[in-house]
Amino acid sequence: MADAADLKTLADKLRELHSGEMLVLPNAWDAASAKVVADAGFPAVATASAAISAMLGWPDGEGAPWQEMFAAAARIARAVPVPVTVDAEAGYGLQPRELVDRLLETGAVGCNLEDTDHKAGGLSDAQAHAQWLADVRSAADDAGIPLVINARVDTFLPPSGIPEDQRVAEAIRRGRLYREAGADCIYPIGVRQKDDLATLVAEIPAPINGNSSDQLDLPTLRAMGVARVTYGPRFYRAALADLKTAIEPLRN
């Protein structure tokens, strides 16, 4: 495990970044991309599980062994001097103490934890997931590192099975539960409508992680009070598209 004092300093810094100017995190997928992000002046690095699993040759949605995912995270954390937060999907079936220990061993000081049950399909039971998050928080407290938990709420994703007209209300219910359980930030992934996101920002008493889109550009998100913006695998996919464009002429 990395030095505990250094990890605590990085974790405190990451938490502070959620309460000031809107935190923008272009997601990285390996040490090289993480270094690009840090060298560009971004104060923290977030990983994207979909990008990392694809890079490693596995499907998204916990298709990759956690050992490989965390090994990639460790390479990223070693490459940059800023706090790193890891997309840990739904926790890979690890018990809270082991999950926290394995995360801290990578040098990461934050994590995304989503409420999709990848084995059963659909969403996890909200109360049970909240208790699991509380146990993760307790394990981090016992380790002496204030791990920054970004609790992802998946009600807006089609596999959730939540009817469209109930997604906002269910996201609010889950977001409040997860905040009470000890989550530092709530991430309602997949929100595309400005009014929906504005309601979530107003009704969930926590920093909110949003995604940018045509309707939700950075100035709009900032004006709405969104605390954190992430991009998932967007830049990884753009890099592959650029590679494809660059090599196509070589066939001739």
mmCIF file of C-alpha atoms in Angstrom, residues 17-240:
data_model
loop_
_atom_site.group_PDB
_atom_site.id
_atom_site.type_symbol
_atom_site.label_atom_id
_atom_site.label_comp_id
_atom_site.label_asym_id
_atom_site.label_seq_id
_atom_site.Cartn_x
_atom_site.Cartn_y
_atom_site.Cartn_z
ATOM 1 C CA LEU A 17 -12.170 19.698 -5.124
ATOM 2 C CA HIS A 18 -15.868 18.775 -4.900
ATOM 3 C CA SER A 19 -16.784 21.904 -2.964
ATOM 4 C CA GLY A 20 -15.141 24.686 -4.966
ATOM 5 C CA GLU A 21 -15.056 25.432 -8.679
ATOM 6 C CA MET A 22 -16.753 22.743 -10.765
ATOM 7 C CA LEU A 23 -14.405 19.764 -11.016
ATOM 8 C CA VAL A 24 -13.882 18.647 -14.622
ATOM 9 C CA LEU A 25 -12.371 15.186 -15.047
ATOM 10 C CA PRO A 26 -11.508 13.953 -18.559
ATOM 11 C CA ASN A 27 -11.364 10.199 -17.947
ATOM 12 C CA ALA A 28 -8.125 8.287 -18.533
ATOM 13 C CA TRP A 29 -7.587 4.628 -19.403
ATOM 14 C CA ASP A 30 -3.852 4.060 -18.969
ATOM 15 C CA ALA A 31 -0.729 5.704 -17.563
ATOM 16 C CA ALA A 32 -0.037 7.650 -20.756
ATOM 17 C CA SER A 33 -3.525 9.159 -21.006
ATOM 18 C CA ALA A 34 -3.509 9.934 -17.270
ATOM 19 C CA LYS A 35 -0.237 11.798 -17.675
ATOM 20 C CA VAL A 36 -1.716 13.821 -20.535
ATOM 21 C CA VAL A 37 -4.636 14.822 -18.294
ATOM 22 C CA ALA A 38 -2.408 15.755 -15.347
ATOM 23 C CA ASP A 39 0.129 17.588 -17.509
ATOM 24 C CA ALA A 40 -2.724 19.630 -19.006
ATOM 25 C CA GLY A 41 -3.358 21.018 -15.528
ATOM 26 C CA PHE A 42 -6.378 19.053 -14.351
ATOM 27 C CA PRO A 43 -6.219 18.685 -10.551
ATOM 28 C CA ALA A 44 -7.253 15.011 -10.446
ATOM 29 C CA VAL A 45 -7.547 11.983 -12.717
ATOM 30 C CA ALA A 46 -10.591 9.728 -13.032
ATOM 31 C CA THR A 47 -10.520 6.352 -14.752
ATOM 32 C CA ALA A 48 -13.208 4.936 -17.037
ATOM 33 C CA SER A 49 -13.976 1.248 -16.532
ATOM 34 C CA ALA A 50 -15.436 0.814 -20.017
ATOM 35 C CA ALA A 51 -12.247 2.168 -21.564
ATOM 36 C CA ILE A 52 -9.902 0.173 -19.349
ATOM 37 C CA SER A 53 -11.779 -3.093 -19.807
ATOM 38 C CA ALA A 54 -11.817 -2.567 -23.591
ATOM 39 C CA MET A 55 -8.096 -1.775 -23.577
ATOM 40 C CA LEU A 56 -7.501 -5.022 -21.680
ATOM 41 C CA GLY A 57 -9.666 -7.023 -24.072
ATOM 42 C CA TRP A 58 -12.699 -7.574 -21.844
ATOM 43 C CA PRO A 59 -16.342 -6.423 -22.039
ATOM 44 C CA ASP A 60 -17.629 -3.620 -19.831
ATOM 45 C CA GLY A 61 -19.892 -4.350 -16.869
ATOM 46 C CA GLU A 62 -17.411 -6.245 -14.679
ATOM 47 C CA GLY A 63 -16.377 -8.476 -17.566
ATOM 48 C CA ALA A 64 -12.713 -7.962 -16.698
ATOM 49 C CA PRO A 65 -11.099 -9.590 -13.642
ATOM 50 C CA TRP A 66 -10.794 -7.060 -10.871
ATOM 51 C CA GLN A 67 -7.110 -7.861 -10.502
ATOM 52 C CA GLU A 68 -6.461 -6.633 -14.044
ATOM 53 C CA MET A 69 -8.600 -3.525 -13.556
ATOM 54 C CA PHE A 70 -6.833 -2.596 -10.329
ATOM 55 C CA ALA A 71 -3.401 -3.297 -11.825
ATOM 56 C CA ALA A 72 -4.249 -0.762 -14.539
ATOM 57 C CA ALA A 73 -5.400 1.687 -11.876
ATOM 58 C CA ALA A 74 -2.113 1.253 -10.017
ATOM 59 C CA ARG A 75 -0.130 2.102 -13.148
ATOM 60 C CA ILE A 76 -2.222 5.241 -13.557
ATOM 61 C CA ALA A 77 -1.753 6.308 -9.930
ATOM 62 C CA ARG A 78 2.019 5.808 -10.182
ATOM 63 C CA ALA A 79 2.176 7.966 -13.311
ATOM 64 C CA VAL A 80 0.639 11.156 -11.906
ATOM 65 C CA PRO A 81 1.140 13.350 -8.817
ATOM 66 C CA VAL A 82 -2.545 14.280 -8.482
ATOM 67 C CA PRO A 83 -5.389 12.370 -6.765
ATOM 68 C CA VAL A 84 -6.769 9.419 -8.722
ATOM 69 C CA THR A 85 -10.334 8.172 -8.479
ATOM 70 C CA VAL A 86 -11.082 4.720 -9.884
ATOM 71 C CA ASP A 87 -14.223 3.555 -11.602
ATOM 72 C CA ALA A 88 -14.655 0.366 -9.590
ATOM 73 C CA GLU A 89 -17.960 -0.551 -11.264
ATOM 74 C CA ALA A 90 -20.156 -2.374 -8.724
ATOM 75 C CA GLY A 91 -17.257 -3.501 -6.553
ATOM 76 C CA TYR A 92 -16.560 -6.823 -8.312
ATOM 77 C CA GLY A 93 -18.268 -8.805 -5.575
ATOM 78 C CA LEU A 94 -15.554 -7.879 -3.080
ATOM 79 C CA GLN A 95 -16.398 -7.404 0.572
ATOM 80 C CA PRO A 96 -16.163 -3.751 1.673
ATOM 81 C CA ARG A 97 -12.910 -4.124 3.634
ATOM 82 C CA GLU A 98 -11.178 -6.008 0.825
ATOM 83 C CA LEU A 99 -12.448 -3.530 -1.771
ATOM 84 C CA VAL A 100 -11.070 -0.594 0.209
ATOM 85 C CA ASP A 101 -7.752 -2.320 0.844
ATOM 86 C CA ARG A 102 -7.321 -3.231 -2.822
ATOM 87 C CA LEU A 103 -8.206 0.313 -3.931
ATOM 88 C CA LEU A 104 -5.771 1.907 -1.516
ATOM 89 C CA GLU A 105 -3.062 -0.522 -2.626
ATOM 90 C CA THR A 106 -3.365 0.938 -6.132
ATOM 91 C CA GLY A 107 -2.718 4.433 -4.787
ATOM 92 C CA ALA A 108 -6.245 5.610 -5.601
ATOM 93 C CA VAL A 109 -8.105 7.800 -3.111
ATOM 94 C CA GLY A 110 -11.566 7.816 -4.677
ATOM 95 C CA CYS A 111 -13.933 5.446 -6.437
ATOM 96 C CA ASN A 112 -17.123 5.210 -8.445
ATOM 97 C CA LEU A 113 -19.491 2.556 -7.154
ATOM 98 C CA GLU A 114 -22.600 1.868 -9.210
ATOM 99 C CA ASP A 115 -25.922 0.363 -8.184
ATOM 100 C CA THR A 116 -26.351 -1.980 -11.141
ATOM 101 C CA ASP A 117 -26.323 -5.678 -10.264
ATOM 102 C CA HIS A 118 -24.322 -7.105 -13.176
ATOM 103 C CA LYS A 119 -25.020 -10.723 -12.292
ATOM 104 C CA ALA A 120 -28.766 -10.449 -11.801
ATOM 105 C CA GLY A 121 -29.351 -7.646 -14.297
ATOM 106 C CA GLY A 122 -31.174 -4.452 -13.369
ATOM 107 C CA LEU A 123 -30.673 -2.348 -10.291
ATOM 108 C CA SER A 124 -29.577 -3.527 -6.871
ATOM 109 C CA ASP A 125 -32.014 -3.132 -4.002
ATOM 110 C CA ALA A 126 -31.566 0.481 -2.891
ATOM 111 C CA GLN A 127 -31.541 -0.203 0.846
ATOM 112 C CA ALA A 128 -29.105 -3.086 0.517
ATOM 113 C CA HIS A 129 -26.827 -1.034 -1.706
ATOM 114 C CA ALA A 130 -26.935 1.866 0.746
ATOM 115 C CA GLN A 131 -25.870 -0.478 3.544
ATOM 116 C CA TRP A 132 -23.027 -1.774 1.367
ATOM 117 C CA LEU A 133 -21.872 1.794 0.735
ATOM 118 C CA ALA A 134 -22.033 2.481 4.476
ATOM 119 C CA ASP A 135 -19.817 -0.548 5.041
ATOM 120 C CA VAL A 136 -17.350 0.722 2.432
ATOM 121 C CA ARG A 137 -17.302 4.086 4.204
ATOM 122 C CA SER A 138 -16.703 2.362 7.543
ATOM 123 C CA ALA A 139 -13.851 0.293 6.095
ATOM 124 C CA ALA A 140 -12.211 3.438 4.712
ATOM 125 C CA ASP A 141 -12.581 5.154 8.067
ATOM 126 C CA ASP A 142 -10.955 2.167 9.773
ATOM 127 C CA ALA A 143 -8.079 2.418 7.288
ATOM 128 C CA GLY A 144 -7.628 6.060 8.209
ATOM 129 C CA ILE A 145 -8.042 7.269 4.610
ATOM 130 C CA PRO A 146 -11.058 9.465 3.742
ATOM 131 C CA LEU A 147 -11.788 7.639 0.480
ATOM 132 C CA VAL A 148 -14.001 9.791 -1.763
ATOM 133 C CA ILE A 149 -17.032 7.733 -2.782
ATOM 134 C CA ASN A 150 -18.893 8.745 -5.934
ATOM 135 C CA ALA A 151 -22.133 6.748 -5.768
ATOM 136 C CA ARG A 152 -23.478 6.151 -9.261
ATOM 137 C CA VAL A 153 -27.260 5.983 -9.649
ATOM 138 C CA ASP A 154 -28.223 4.003 -12.753
ATOM 139 C CA THR A 155 -31.957 4.695 -12.964
ATOM 140 C CA PHE A 156 -31.565 6.584 -16.261
ATOM 141 C CA LEU A 157 -29.872 3.660 -18.004
ATOM 142 C CA PRO A 158 -32.298 1.482 -20.026
ATOM 143 C CA PRO A 159 -31.205 -1.798 -18.342
ATOM 144 C CA SER A 160 -32.446 -0.401 -15.014
ATOM 145 C CA GLY A 161 -36.014 -1.269 -15.955
ATOM 146 C CA ILE A 162 -37.279 1.972 -14.388
ATOM 147 C CA PRO A 163 -40.089 3.576 -16.445
ATOM 148 C CA GLU A 164 -39.030 6.905 -17.927
ATOM 149 C CA ASP A 165 -41.586 8.912 -15.940
ATOM 150 C CA GLN A 166 -40.279 7.453 -12.652
ATOM 151 C CA ARG A 167 -36.539 7.834 -13.199
ATOM 152 C CA VAL A 168 -36.109 11.240 -11.591
ATOM 153 C CA ALA A 169 -38.043 10.320 -8.441
ATOM 154 C CA GLU A 170 -36.182 7.025 -8.087
ATOM 155 C CA ALA A 171 -32.847 8.746 -8.620
ATOM 156 C CA ILE A 172 -33.688 11.222 -5.864
ATOM 157 C CA ARG A 173 -34.694 8.409 -3.500
ATOM 158 C CA ARG A 174 -31.537 6.458 -4.169
ATOM 159 C CA GLY A 175 -29.289 9.520 -4.137
ATOM 160 C CA ARG A 176 -30.549 10.553 -0.714
ATOM 161 C CA LEU A 177 -30.079 7.033 0.651
ATOM 162 C CA TYR A 178 -26.540 6.812 -0.678
ATOM 163 C CA ARG A 179 -25.633 10.227 0.676
ATOM 164 C CA GLU A 180 -26.928 9.247 4.113
ATOM 165 C CA ALA A 181 -24.840 6.076 3.852
ATOM 166 C CA GLY A 182 -21.665 8.133 3.483
ATOM 167 C CA ALA A 183 -21.252 8.812 -0.239
ATOM 168 C CA ASP A 184 -19.433 12.062 -0.957
ATOM 169 C CA CYS A 185 -20.899 12.653 -4.422
ATOM 170 C CA ILE A 186 -23.920 11.304 -6.304
ATOM 171 C CA TYR A 187 -23.643 10.419 -9.979
ATOM 172 C CA PRO A 188 -26.962 10.028 -11.843
ATOM 173 C CA ILE A 189 -25.419 8.748 -15.049
ATOM 174 C CA GLY A 190 -27.232 9.139 -18.343
ATOM 175 C CA VAL A 191 -29.280 12.261 -17.572
ATOM 176 C CA ARG A 192 -29.829 14.101 -20.852
ATOM 177 C CA GLN A 193 -32.567 16.605 -20.015
ATOM 178 C CA LYS A 194 -31.634 19.888 -18.373
ATOM 179 C CA ASP A 195 -34.804 20.009 -16.250
ATOM 180 C CA ASP A 196 -34.192 16.501 -14.919
ATOM 181 C CA LEU A 197 -30.647 17.327 -13.872
ATOM 182 C CA ALA A 198 -31.732 20.622 -12.304
ATOM 183 C CA THR A 199 -34.274 18.735 -10.197
ATOM 184 C CA LEU A 200 -31.641 16.254 -9.047
ATOM 185 C CA VAL A 201 -29.218 19.044 -8.096
ATOM 186 C CA ALA A 202 -31.984 20.738 -6.095
ATOM 187 C CA GLU A 203 -33.391 17.640 -4.410
ATOM 188 C CA ILE A 204 -30.302 15.587 -3.530
ATOM 189 C CA PRO A 205 -28.277 17.189 -0.708
ATOM 190 C CA ALA A 206 -24.878 16.263 -2.114
ATOM 191 C CA PRO A 207 -22.417 17.290 -4.814
ATOM 192 C CA ILE A 208 -23.724 16.005 -8.138
ATOM 193 C CA ASN A 209 -21.636 14.432 -10.899
ATOM 194 C CA GLY A 210 -23.015 15.284 -14.353
ATOM 195 C CA ASN A 211 -22.095 14.477 -17.945
ATOM 196 C CA SER A 212 -21.753 17.030 -20.705
ATOM 197 C CA SER A 213 -23.823 16.820 -23.888
ATOM 198 C CA ASP A 214 -25.170 19.119 -26.581
ATOM 199 C CA GLN A 215 -27.790 20.440 -24.157
ATOM 200 C CA LEU A 216 -25.520 20.307 -21.138
ATOM 201 C CA ASP A 217 -22.258 22.016 -21.992
ATOM 202 C CA LEU A 218 -19.789 23.028 -19.290
ATOM 203 C CA PRO A 219 -21.095 26.608 -18.802
ATOM 204 C CA THR A 220 -24.642 25.264 -18.437
ATOM 205 C CA LEU A 221 -23.583 22.582 -15.954
ATOM 206 C CA ARG A 222 -21.617 25.148 -13.965
ATOM 207 C CA ALA A 223 -24.578 27.532 -13.824
ATOM 208 C CA MET A 224 -26.820 24.675 -12.638
ATOM 209 C CA GLY A 225 -24.564 23.961 -9.666
ATOM 210 C CA VAL A 226 -23.152 20.645 -10.847
ATOM 211 C CA ALA A 227 -20.049 19.873 -8.763
ATOM 212 C CA ARG A 228 -18.238 17.387 -10.987
ATOM 213 C CA VAL A 229 -18.232 16.475 -14.678
ATOM 214 C CA THR A 230 -16.907 13.216 -16.117
ATOM 215 C CA TYR A 231 -16.784 11.776 -19.628
ATOM 216 C CA GLY A 232 -16.547 7.995 -19.267
ATOM 217 C CA PRO A 233 -14.943 6.315 -22.305
ATOM 218 C CA ARG A 234 -15.572 9.287 -24.652
ATOM 219 C CA PHE A 235 -11.940 10.289 -25.125
ATOM 220 C CA TYR A 236 -10.754 6.688 -25.406
ATOM 221 C CA ARG A 237 -13.231 6.116 -28.218
ATOM 222 C CA ALA A 238 -12.216 9.400 -29.867
ATOM 223 C CA ALA A 239 -8.565 8.322 -29.741
ATOM 224 C CA LEU A 240 -9.407 5.026 -31.454
#
